[in-house]
CSV table of C-alpha atoms and ligand atoms in Angstrom, one decimal:
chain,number,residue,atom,x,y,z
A,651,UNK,CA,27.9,18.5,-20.3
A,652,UNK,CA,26.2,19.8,-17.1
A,653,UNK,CA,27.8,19.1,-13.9
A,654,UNK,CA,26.3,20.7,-10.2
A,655,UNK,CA,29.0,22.6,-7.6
A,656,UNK,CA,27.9,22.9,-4.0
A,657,UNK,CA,29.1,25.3,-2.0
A,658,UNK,CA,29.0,25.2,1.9
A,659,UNK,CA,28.3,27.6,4.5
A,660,UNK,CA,31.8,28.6,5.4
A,661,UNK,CA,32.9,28.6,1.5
A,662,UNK,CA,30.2,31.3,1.2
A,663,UNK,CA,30.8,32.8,4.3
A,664,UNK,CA,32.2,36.5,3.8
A,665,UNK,CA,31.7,38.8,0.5
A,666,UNK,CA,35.5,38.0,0.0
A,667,UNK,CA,34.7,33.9,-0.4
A,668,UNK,CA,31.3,34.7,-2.4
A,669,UNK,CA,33.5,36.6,-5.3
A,670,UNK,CA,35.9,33.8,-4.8
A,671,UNK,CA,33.6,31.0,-5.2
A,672,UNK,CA,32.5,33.6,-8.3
A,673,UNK,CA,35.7,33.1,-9.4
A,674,UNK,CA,35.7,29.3,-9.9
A,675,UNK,CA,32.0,29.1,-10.9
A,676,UNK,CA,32.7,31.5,-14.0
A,677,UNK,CA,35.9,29.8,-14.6
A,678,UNK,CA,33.9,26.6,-14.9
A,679,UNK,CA,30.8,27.6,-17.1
A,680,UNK,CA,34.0,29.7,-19.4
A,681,UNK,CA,34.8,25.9,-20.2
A,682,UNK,CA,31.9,25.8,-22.0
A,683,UNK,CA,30.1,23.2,-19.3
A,684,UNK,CA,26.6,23.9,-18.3
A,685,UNK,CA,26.6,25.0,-14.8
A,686,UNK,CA,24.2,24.9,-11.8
A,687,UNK,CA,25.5,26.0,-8.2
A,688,UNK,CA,23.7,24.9,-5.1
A,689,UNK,CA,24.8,27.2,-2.0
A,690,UNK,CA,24.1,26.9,1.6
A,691,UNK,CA,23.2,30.2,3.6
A,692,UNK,CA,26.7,32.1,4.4
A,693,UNK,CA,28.6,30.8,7.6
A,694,UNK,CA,26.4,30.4,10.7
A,695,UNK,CA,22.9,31.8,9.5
A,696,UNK,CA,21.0,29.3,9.9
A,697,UNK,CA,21.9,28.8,13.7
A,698,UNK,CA,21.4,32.7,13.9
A,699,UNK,CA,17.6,32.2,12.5
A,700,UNK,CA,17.5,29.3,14.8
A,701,UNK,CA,18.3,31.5,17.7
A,702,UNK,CA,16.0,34.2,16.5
A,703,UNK,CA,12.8,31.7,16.3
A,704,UNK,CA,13.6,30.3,19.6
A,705,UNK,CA,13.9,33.9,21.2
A,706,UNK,CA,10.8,34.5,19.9
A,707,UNK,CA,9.0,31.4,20.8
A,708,UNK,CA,10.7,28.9,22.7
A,709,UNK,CA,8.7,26.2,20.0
A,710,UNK,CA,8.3,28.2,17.1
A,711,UNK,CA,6.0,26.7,14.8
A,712,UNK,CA,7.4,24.2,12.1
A,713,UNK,CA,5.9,25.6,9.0
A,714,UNK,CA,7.4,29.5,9.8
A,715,UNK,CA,10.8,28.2,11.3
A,716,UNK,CA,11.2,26.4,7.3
A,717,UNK,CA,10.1,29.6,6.1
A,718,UNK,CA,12.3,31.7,8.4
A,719,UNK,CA,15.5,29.3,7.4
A,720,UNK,CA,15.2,29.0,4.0
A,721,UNK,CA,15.7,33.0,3.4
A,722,UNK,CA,19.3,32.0,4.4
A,723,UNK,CA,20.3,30.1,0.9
A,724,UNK,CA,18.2,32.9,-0.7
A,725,UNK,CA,20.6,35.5,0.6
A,726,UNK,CA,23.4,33.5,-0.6
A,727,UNK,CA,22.6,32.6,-3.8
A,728,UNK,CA,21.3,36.2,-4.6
A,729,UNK,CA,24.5,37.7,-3.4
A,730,UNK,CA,26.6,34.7,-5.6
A,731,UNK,CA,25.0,35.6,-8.4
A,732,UNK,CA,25.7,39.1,-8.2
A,733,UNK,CA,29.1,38.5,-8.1
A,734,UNK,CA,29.0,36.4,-11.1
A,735,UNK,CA,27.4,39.2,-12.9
A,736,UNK,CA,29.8,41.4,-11.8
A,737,UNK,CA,32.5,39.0,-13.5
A,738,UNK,CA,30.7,39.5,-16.9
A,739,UNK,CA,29.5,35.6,-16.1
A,740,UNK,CA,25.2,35.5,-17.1
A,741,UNK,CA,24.1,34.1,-14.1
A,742,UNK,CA,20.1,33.9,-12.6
A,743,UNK,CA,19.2,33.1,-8.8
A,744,UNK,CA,16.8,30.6,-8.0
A,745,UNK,CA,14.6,29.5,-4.9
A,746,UNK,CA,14.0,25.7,-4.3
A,747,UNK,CA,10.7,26.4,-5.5
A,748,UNK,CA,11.6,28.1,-8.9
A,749,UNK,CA,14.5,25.6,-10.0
A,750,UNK,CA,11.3,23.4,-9.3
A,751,UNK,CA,12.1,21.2,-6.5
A,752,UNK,CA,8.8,19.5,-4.7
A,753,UNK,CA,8.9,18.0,-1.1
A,754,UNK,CA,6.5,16.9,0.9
A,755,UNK,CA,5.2,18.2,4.0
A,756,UNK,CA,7.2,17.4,6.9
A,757,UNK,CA,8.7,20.6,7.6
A,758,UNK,CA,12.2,20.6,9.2
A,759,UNK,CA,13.1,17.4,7.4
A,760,UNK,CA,11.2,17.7,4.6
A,761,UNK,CA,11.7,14.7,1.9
A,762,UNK,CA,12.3,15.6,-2.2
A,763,UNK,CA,9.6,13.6,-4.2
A,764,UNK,CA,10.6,15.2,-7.4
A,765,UNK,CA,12.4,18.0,-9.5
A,766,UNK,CA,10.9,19.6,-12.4
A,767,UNK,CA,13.8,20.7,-14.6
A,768,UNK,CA,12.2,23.3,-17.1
A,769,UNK,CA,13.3,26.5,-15.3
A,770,UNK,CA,17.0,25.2,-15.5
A,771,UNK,CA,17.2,24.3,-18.7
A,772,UNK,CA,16.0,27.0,-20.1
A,773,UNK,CA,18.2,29.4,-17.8
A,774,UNK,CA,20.9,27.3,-19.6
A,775,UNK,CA,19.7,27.6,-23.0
A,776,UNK,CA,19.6,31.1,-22.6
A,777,UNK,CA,23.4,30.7,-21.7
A,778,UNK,CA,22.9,31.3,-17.9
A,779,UNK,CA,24.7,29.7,-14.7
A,780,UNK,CA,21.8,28.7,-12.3
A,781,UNK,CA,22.1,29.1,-8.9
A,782,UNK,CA,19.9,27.5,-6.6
A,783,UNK,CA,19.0,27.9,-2.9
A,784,UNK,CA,20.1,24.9,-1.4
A,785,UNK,CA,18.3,22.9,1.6
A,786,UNK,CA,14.4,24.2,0.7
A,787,UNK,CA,11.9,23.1,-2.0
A,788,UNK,CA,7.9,23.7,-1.9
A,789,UNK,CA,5.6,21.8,-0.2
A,790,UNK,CA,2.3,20.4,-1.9
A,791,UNK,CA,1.0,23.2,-0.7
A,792,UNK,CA,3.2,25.8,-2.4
A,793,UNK,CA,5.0,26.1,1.6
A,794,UNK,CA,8.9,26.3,2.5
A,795,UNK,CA,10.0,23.3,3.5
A,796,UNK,CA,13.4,22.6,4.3
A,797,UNK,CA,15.5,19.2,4.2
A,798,UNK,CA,17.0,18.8,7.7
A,799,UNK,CA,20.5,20.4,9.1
A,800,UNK,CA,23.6,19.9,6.1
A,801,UNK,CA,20.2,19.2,3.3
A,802,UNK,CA,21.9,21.3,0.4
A,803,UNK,CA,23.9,18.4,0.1
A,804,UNK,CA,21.1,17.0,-0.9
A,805,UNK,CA,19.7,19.7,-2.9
A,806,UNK,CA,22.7,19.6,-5.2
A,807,UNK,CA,22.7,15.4,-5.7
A,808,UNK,CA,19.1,15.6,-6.2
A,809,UNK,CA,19.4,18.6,-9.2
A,810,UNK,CA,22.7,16.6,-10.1
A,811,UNK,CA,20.2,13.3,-10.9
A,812,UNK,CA,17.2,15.2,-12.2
A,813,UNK,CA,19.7,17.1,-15.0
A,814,UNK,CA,21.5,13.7,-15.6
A,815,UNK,CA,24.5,16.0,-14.4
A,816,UNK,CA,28.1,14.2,-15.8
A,817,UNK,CA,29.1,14.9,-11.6
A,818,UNK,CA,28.2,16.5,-8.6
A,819,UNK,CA,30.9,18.5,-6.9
A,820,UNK,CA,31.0,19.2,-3.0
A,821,UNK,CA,32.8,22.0,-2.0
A,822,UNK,CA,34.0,22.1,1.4
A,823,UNK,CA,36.0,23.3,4.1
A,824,UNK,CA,38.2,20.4,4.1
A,825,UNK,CA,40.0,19.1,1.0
A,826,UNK,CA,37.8,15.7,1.0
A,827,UNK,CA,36.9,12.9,2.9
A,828,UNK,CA,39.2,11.8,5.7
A,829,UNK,CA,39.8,8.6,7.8
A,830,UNK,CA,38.1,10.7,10.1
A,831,UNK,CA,37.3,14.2,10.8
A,832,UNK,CA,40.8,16.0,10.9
A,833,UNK,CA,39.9,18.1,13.4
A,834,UNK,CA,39.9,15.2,15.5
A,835,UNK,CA,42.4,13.5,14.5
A,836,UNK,CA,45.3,15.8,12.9
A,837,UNK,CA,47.0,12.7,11.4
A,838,UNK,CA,43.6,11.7,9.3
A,839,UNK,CA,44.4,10.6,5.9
A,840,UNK,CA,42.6,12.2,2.9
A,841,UNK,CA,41.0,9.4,0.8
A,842,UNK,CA,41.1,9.0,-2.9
A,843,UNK,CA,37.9,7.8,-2.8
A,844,UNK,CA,35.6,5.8,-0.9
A,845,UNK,CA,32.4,3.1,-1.4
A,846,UNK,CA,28.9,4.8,-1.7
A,847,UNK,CA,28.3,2.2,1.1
A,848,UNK,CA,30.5,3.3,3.3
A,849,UNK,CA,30.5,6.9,3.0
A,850,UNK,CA,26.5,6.3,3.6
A,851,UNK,CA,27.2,4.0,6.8
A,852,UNK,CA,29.5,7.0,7.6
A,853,UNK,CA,27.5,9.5,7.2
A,854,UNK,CA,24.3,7.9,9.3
A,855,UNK,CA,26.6,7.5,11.8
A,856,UNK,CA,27.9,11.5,12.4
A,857,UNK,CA,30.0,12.1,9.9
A,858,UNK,CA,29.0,15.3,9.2
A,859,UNK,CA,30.8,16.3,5.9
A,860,UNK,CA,28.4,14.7,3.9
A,861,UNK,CA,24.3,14.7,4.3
A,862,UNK,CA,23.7,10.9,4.8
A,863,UNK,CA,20.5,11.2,1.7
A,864,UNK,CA,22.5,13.1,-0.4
A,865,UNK,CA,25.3,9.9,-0.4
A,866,UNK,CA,21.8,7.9,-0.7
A,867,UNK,CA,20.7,10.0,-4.0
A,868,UNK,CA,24.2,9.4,-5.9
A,869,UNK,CA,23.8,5.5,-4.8
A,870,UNK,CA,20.7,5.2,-6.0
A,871,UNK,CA,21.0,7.3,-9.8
A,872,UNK,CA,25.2,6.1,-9.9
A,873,UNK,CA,26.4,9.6,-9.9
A,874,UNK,CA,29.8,10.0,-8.6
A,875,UNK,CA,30.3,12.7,-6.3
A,876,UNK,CA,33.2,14.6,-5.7
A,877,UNK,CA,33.9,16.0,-2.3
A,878,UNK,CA,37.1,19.1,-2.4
A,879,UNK,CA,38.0,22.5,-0.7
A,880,UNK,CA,36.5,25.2,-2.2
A,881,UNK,CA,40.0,26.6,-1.5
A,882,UNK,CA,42.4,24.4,-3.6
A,883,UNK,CA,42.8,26.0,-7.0
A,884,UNK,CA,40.3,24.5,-9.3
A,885,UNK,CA,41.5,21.9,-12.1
A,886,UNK,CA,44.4,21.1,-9.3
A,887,UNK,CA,43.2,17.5,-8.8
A,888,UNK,CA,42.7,16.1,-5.5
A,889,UNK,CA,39.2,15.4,-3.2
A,890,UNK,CA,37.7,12.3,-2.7
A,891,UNK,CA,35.1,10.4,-5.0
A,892,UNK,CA,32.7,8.3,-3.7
A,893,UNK,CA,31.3,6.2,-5.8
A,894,UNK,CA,30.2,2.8,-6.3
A,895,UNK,CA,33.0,1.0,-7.3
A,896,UNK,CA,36.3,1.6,-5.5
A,897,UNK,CA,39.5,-0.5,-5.3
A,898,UNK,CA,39.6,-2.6,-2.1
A,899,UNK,CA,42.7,-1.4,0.1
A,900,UNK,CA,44.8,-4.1,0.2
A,901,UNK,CA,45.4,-3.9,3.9
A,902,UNK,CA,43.5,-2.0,6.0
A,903,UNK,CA,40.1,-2.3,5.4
A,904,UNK,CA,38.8,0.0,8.2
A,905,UNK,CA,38.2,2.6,5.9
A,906,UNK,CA,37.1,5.6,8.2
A,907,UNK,CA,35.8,6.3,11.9
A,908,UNK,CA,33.0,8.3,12.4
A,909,UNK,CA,31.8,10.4,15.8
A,910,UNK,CA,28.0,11.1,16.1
A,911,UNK,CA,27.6,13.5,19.3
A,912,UNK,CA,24.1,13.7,18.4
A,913,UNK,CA,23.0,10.6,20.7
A,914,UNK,CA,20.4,10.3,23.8
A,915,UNK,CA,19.6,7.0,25.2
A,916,UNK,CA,17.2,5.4,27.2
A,917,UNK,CA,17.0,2.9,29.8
A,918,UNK,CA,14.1,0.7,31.0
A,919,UNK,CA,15.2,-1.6,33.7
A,920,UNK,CA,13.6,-4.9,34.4
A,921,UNK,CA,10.6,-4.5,32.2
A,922,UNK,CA,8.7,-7.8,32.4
A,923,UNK,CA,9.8,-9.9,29.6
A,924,UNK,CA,6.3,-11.0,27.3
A,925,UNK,CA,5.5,-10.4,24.2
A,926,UNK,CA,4.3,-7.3,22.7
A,927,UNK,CA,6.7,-5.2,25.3
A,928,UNK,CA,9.1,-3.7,22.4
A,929,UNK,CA,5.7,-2.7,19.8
A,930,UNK,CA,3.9,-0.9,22.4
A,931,UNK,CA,7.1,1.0,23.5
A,932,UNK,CA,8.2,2.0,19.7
A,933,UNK,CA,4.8,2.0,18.1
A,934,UNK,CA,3.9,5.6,19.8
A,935,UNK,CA,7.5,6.8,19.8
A,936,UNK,CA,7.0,6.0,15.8
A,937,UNK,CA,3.3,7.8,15.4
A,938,UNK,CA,5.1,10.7,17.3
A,939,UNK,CA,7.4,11.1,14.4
A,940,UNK,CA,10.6,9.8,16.4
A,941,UNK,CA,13.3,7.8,14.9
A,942,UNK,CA,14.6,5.1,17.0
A,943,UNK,CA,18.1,4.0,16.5
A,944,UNK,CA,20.2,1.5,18.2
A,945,UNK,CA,18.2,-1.0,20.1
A,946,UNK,CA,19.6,-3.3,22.6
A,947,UNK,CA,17.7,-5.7,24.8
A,948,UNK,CA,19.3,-7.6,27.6
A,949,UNK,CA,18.7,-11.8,27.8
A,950,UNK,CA,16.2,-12.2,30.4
A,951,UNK,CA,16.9,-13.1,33.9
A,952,UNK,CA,14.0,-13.8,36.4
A,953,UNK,CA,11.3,-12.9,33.0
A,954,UNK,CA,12.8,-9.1,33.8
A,955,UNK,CA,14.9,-7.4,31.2
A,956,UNK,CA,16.5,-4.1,30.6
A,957,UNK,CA,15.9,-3.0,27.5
A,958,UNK,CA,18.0,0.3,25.9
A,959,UNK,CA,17.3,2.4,22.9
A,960,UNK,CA,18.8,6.0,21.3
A,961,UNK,CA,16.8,8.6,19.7
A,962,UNK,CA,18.9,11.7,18.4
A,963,UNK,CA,19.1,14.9,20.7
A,964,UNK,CA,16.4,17.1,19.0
A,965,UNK,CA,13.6,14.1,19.8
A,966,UNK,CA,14.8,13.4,23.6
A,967,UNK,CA,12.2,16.0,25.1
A,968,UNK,CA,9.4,14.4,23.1
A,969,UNK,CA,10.8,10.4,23.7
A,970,UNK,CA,10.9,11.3,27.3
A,971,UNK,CA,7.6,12.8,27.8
A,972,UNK,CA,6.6,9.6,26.0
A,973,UNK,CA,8.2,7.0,27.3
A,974,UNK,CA,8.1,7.5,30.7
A,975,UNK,CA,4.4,6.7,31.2
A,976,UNK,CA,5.2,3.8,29.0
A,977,UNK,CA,7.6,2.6,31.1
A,978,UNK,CA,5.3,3.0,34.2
A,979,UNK,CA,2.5,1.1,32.1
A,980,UNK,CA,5.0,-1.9,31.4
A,981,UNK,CA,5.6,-2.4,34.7
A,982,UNK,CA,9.4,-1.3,34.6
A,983,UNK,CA,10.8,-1.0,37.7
A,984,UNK,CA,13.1,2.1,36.4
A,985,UNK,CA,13.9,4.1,33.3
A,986,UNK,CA,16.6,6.5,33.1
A,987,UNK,CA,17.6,8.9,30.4
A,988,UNK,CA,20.5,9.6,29.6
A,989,UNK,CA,22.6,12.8,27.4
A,990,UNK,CA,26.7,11.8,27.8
A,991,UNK,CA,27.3,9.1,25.3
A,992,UNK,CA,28.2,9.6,22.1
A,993,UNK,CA,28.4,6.7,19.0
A,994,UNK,CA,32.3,5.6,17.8
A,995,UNK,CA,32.0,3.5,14.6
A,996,UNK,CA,34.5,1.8,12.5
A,997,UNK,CA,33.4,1.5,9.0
A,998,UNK,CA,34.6,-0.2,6.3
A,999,UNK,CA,32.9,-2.6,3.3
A,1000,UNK,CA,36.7,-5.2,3.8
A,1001,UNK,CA,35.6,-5.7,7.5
A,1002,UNK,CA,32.9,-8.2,6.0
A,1003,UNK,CA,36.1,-10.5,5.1
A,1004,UNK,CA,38.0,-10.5,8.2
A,1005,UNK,CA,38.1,-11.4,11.6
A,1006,UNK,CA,39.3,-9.7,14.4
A,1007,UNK,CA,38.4,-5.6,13.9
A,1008,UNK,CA,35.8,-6.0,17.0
A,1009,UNK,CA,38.2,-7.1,19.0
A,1010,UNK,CA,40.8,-5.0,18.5
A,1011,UNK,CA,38.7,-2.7,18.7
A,1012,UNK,CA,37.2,-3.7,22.3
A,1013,UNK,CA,41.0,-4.2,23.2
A,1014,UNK,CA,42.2,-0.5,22.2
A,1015,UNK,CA,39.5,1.0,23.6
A,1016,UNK,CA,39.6,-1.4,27.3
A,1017,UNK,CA,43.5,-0.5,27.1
A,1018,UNK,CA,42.9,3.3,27.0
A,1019,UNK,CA,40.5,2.9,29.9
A,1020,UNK,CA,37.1,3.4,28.1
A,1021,UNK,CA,34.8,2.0,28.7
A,1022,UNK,CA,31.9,0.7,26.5
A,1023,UNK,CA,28.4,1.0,27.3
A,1024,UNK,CA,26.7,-0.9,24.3
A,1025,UNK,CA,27.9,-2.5,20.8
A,1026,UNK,CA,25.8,-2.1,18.0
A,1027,UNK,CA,27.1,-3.9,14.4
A,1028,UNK,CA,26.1,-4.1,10.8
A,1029,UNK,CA,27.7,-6.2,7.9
A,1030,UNK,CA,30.6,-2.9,7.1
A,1031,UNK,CA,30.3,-1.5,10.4
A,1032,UNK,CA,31.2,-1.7,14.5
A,1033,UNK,CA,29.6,1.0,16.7
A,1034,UNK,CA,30.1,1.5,20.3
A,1035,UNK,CA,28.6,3.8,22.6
A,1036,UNK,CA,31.1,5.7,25.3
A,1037,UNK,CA,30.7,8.0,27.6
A,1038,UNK,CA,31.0,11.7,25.5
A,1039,UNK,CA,34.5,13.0,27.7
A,1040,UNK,CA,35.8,10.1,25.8
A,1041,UNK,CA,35.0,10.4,22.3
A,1042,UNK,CA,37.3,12.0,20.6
A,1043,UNK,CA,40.2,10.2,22.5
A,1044,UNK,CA,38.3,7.0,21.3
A,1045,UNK,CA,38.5,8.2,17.9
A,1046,UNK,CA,42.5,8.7,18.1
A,1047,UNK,CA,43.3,5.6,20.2
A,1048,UNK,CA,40.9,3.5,17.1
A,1049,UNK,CA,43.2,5.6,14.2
A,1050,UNK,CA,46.5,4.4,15.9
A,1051,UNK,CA,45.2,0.8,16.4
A,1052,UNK,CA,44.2,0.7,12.6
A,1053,UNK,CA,46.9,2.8,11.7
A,1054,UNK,CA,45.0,4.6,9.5
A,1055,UNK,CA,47.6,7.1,9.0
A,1056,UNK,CA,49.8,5.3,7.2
A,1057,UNK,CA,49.5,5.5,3.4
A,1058,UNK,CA,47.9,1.6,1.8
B,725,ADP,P1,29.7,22.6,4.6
B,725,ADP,O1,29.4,23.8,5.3
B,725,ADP,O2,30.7,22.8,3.5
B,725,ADP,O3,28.6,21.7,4.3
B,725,ADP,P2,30.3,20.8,6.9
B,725,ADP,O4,30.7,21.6,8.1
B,725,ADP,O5,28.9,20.4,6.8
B,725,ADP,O6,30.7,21.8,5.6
B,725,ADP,O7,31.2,19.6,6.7
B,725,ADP,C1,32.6,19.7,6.7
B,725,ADP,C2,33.2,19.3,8.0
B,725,ADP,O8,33.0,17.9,8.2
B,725,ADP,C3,34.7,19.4,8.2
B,725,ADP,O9,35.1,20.7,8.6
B,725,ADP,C4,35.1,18.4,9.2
B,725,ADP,O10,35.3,18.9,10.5
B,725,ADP,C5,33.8,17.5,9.3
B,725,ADP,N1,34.1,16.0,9.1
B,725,ADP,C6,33.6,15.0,9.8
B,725,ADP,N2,34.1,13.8,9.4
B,725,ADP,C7,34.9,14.1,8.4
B,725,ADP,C8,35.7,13.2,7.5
B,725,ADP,N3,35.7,11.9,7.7
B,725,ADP,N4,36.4,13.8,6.6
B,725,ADP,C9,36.4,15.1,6.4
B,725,ADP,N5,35.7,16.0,7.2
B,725,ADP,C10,34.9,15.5,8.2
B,726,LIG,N1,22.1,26.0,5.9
B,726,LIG,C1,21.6,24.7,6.3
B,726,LIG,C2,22.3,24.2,7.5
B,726,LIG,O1,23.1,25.0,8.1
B,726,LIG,C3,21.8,23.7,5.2
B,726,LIG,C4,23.2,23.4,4.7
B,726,LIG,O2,24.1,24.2,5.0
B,726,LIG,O3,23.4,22.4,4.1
B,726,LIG,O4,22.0,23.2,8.0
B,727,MG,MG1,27.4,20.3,5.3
């Protein structure tokens, strides 16, 4: 059987947690499983690079700021290895590129189009644990590319489907998913396990423990994943699996509440209300690259309406130099930008079958004096937008209303 462990940036963060994460690995592949770690770079390092580019050059070209990051997860998984030797466990350090993972060329959130497997298979026929540099692959044109902030997740679902891997195991600094990030909300429940769906819907809206296309990948090829601290004695249970199928909670059916601070909005007020307003606003913010999330438009009054959209933070420079000649061209009368809202989402696939979680919802949140700027739905999910001094009191006013502390 082959299953794929990940290890995250704190779990590999010292020399003490490398030999300890060496510990479990060779524990593992001991079993007699076929084992290939994915690692992110240790701790912070890829905020330090980050710094380092921009203190160089305050836009540092896209193609060297890939290949700058992705010496990160080569340092880690060199050093991981090493202590795996050291244990008397065979092990062999791979890039991206030589555990044969191909992207595509849009560096800093470069896309997987394939994974050739031959190098890792035979590094396990010759007995070996692989371990692979999370977060990078090579472009068409042999070039770093990395897969966007948190992308080892992704690295290791991605090897995890191309090796037909048993499981993929997440290793983390919390013991699994939560009801919502415990460090928000210290009375967070840890799941047993959670809907693909909704850990997706989750994980698009801010939840950062998981890498939204990494929940995507194990959708897609049915792989369950297992998310666990990479502290908890292996082999001692516990961690949450998220996976297709999962029991419905009888009762509650808000399953978790996510936090995305990573929101900018923008405002165009009384823009003339004819056709073709919204495809020449989004059509260039879309050549440019941007992603445009929420999207609200106002009913029209007088044939003016406002119209308001979110891009995420890294994009706001770009959407404003963009959209403000726009907004001119339209004939708005105003457009204003705005950085202090964040997103506050209730998630859960049981919300589909019953009424009443969006007003609760608006009621908790009008009782605890927040106020809500817009409302965004889909079918498993309610999002509202507040102001950003109130998020994380939204967050645990929402846990209390749902009481999603309390065991189901
Ligand atoms: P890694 O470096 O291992 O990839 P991350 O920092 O990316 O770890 O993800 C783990 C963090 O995700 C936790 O420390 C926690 O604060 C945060 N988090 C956000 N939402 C949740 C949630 N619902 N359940 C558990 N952790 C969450
Ligand atoms: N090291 C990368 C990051 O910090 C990728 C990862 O950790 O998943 O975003
Ligand atoms: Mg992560």
């Amino acid at each position: 059987m082959t299953v794929v462990q990940k290890f995250g940036g704190t779990s590999v963060g010292s020399v003490e947690r490398l030999r300890n994460v060496a510990r479990r690995v060779a524990s593992r592949a001991a079993d007699g499983e076929q084992v290939a770690v994915v690692v992110s770079a240790m701790g912070k390092t890829t905020d330090d690079l980050l710094n380092l580019a921009r203190e160089i050059n305050p836009r540092p070209p896209r193609r060297e700021t890939d290949l700058l990051m992705a010496t990160g997860e080569m340092v880690s998984s060199a050093l991981l290895t090493m202590a795996l030797v050291e244990l008397g466990c065979p092990a062999v350090a791979l890039t991206g590129a030589q555990a044969g993972v191909f992207t595509d060329a849009t560096f800093g959130r470069a896309r997987i189009r394939g994974i050739d497997t031959w190098r890792v298979e035979e590094e396990f026929a010759e007995g070996h644990v692989v371990v692979v540099a999370g977060f990078q692959g090579q472009s068409p044109q042999g070039d770093y590319a990395t897969l966007g902030r948190g992308g080892s997740d992704t690295s290791a679902v991605a090897l995890g489907a191309a090796l037909r891997a048993s499981q993929v195991e997440i290793y983390t600094d919390v013991p699994g998913i939560y009801t919502t990030d415990p460090r928000i909300e210290p009375q967070a429940r840890c799941l047993q396990d959670i809907a693909s769906e909704e850990m997706l819907e989750a994980a698009a809206q801010g939840a950062g423990v998981m890498h939204p296309r990494a929940v995507e990948l194990g959708l897609l090829y049915d792989i369950p994943i297992l998310v666990a601290s990479s502290q908890a004695e292996f082999g001692s249970g516990g961690g949450t699996l998220i996976r297709r199928e999962v029991q419905m909670e009888p009762e509650n059916r808000v399953r978790t509440i996510a936090l995305d601070r990573d929101v900018a909005s923008v405002t165009l007020r009384h823009v003339p209300d004819r056709p073709g307003i919204a495809s020449q606003l989004f059509g260039p913010l879309a050549d440019a690259g941007i992603s445009v999330d929420t999207i609200v438009q106002n009913a029209s009054e007088l044939q003016l309406t406002d119209l308001t959209f979110t891009v995420s933070q890294s994009d706001w420079e770009e959407t404003r130099e963009i959209s403000r000649p726009l907004a001119e061209e339209l004939g708005a009368a105003d457009v204003l930008f705005k950085h202090d809202l964040v997103k506050v989402s209730l998630i859960g696939t049981g919300m589909q079958s019953g009424p009443g979680y969006a007003a609760t919802m608006f009621r908790s949140l009008s009782e605890a004096g927040i106020n809500i700027e817009l409302i965004t739905t889909s079918e498993i999910r309610i999002t509202c937008l507040v102001n950003a001094a109130h998020g994380e009191e939204a967050v645990r006013v929402l846990h209390a209303a749902f009481r999603l502390d309390e065991a189901v």
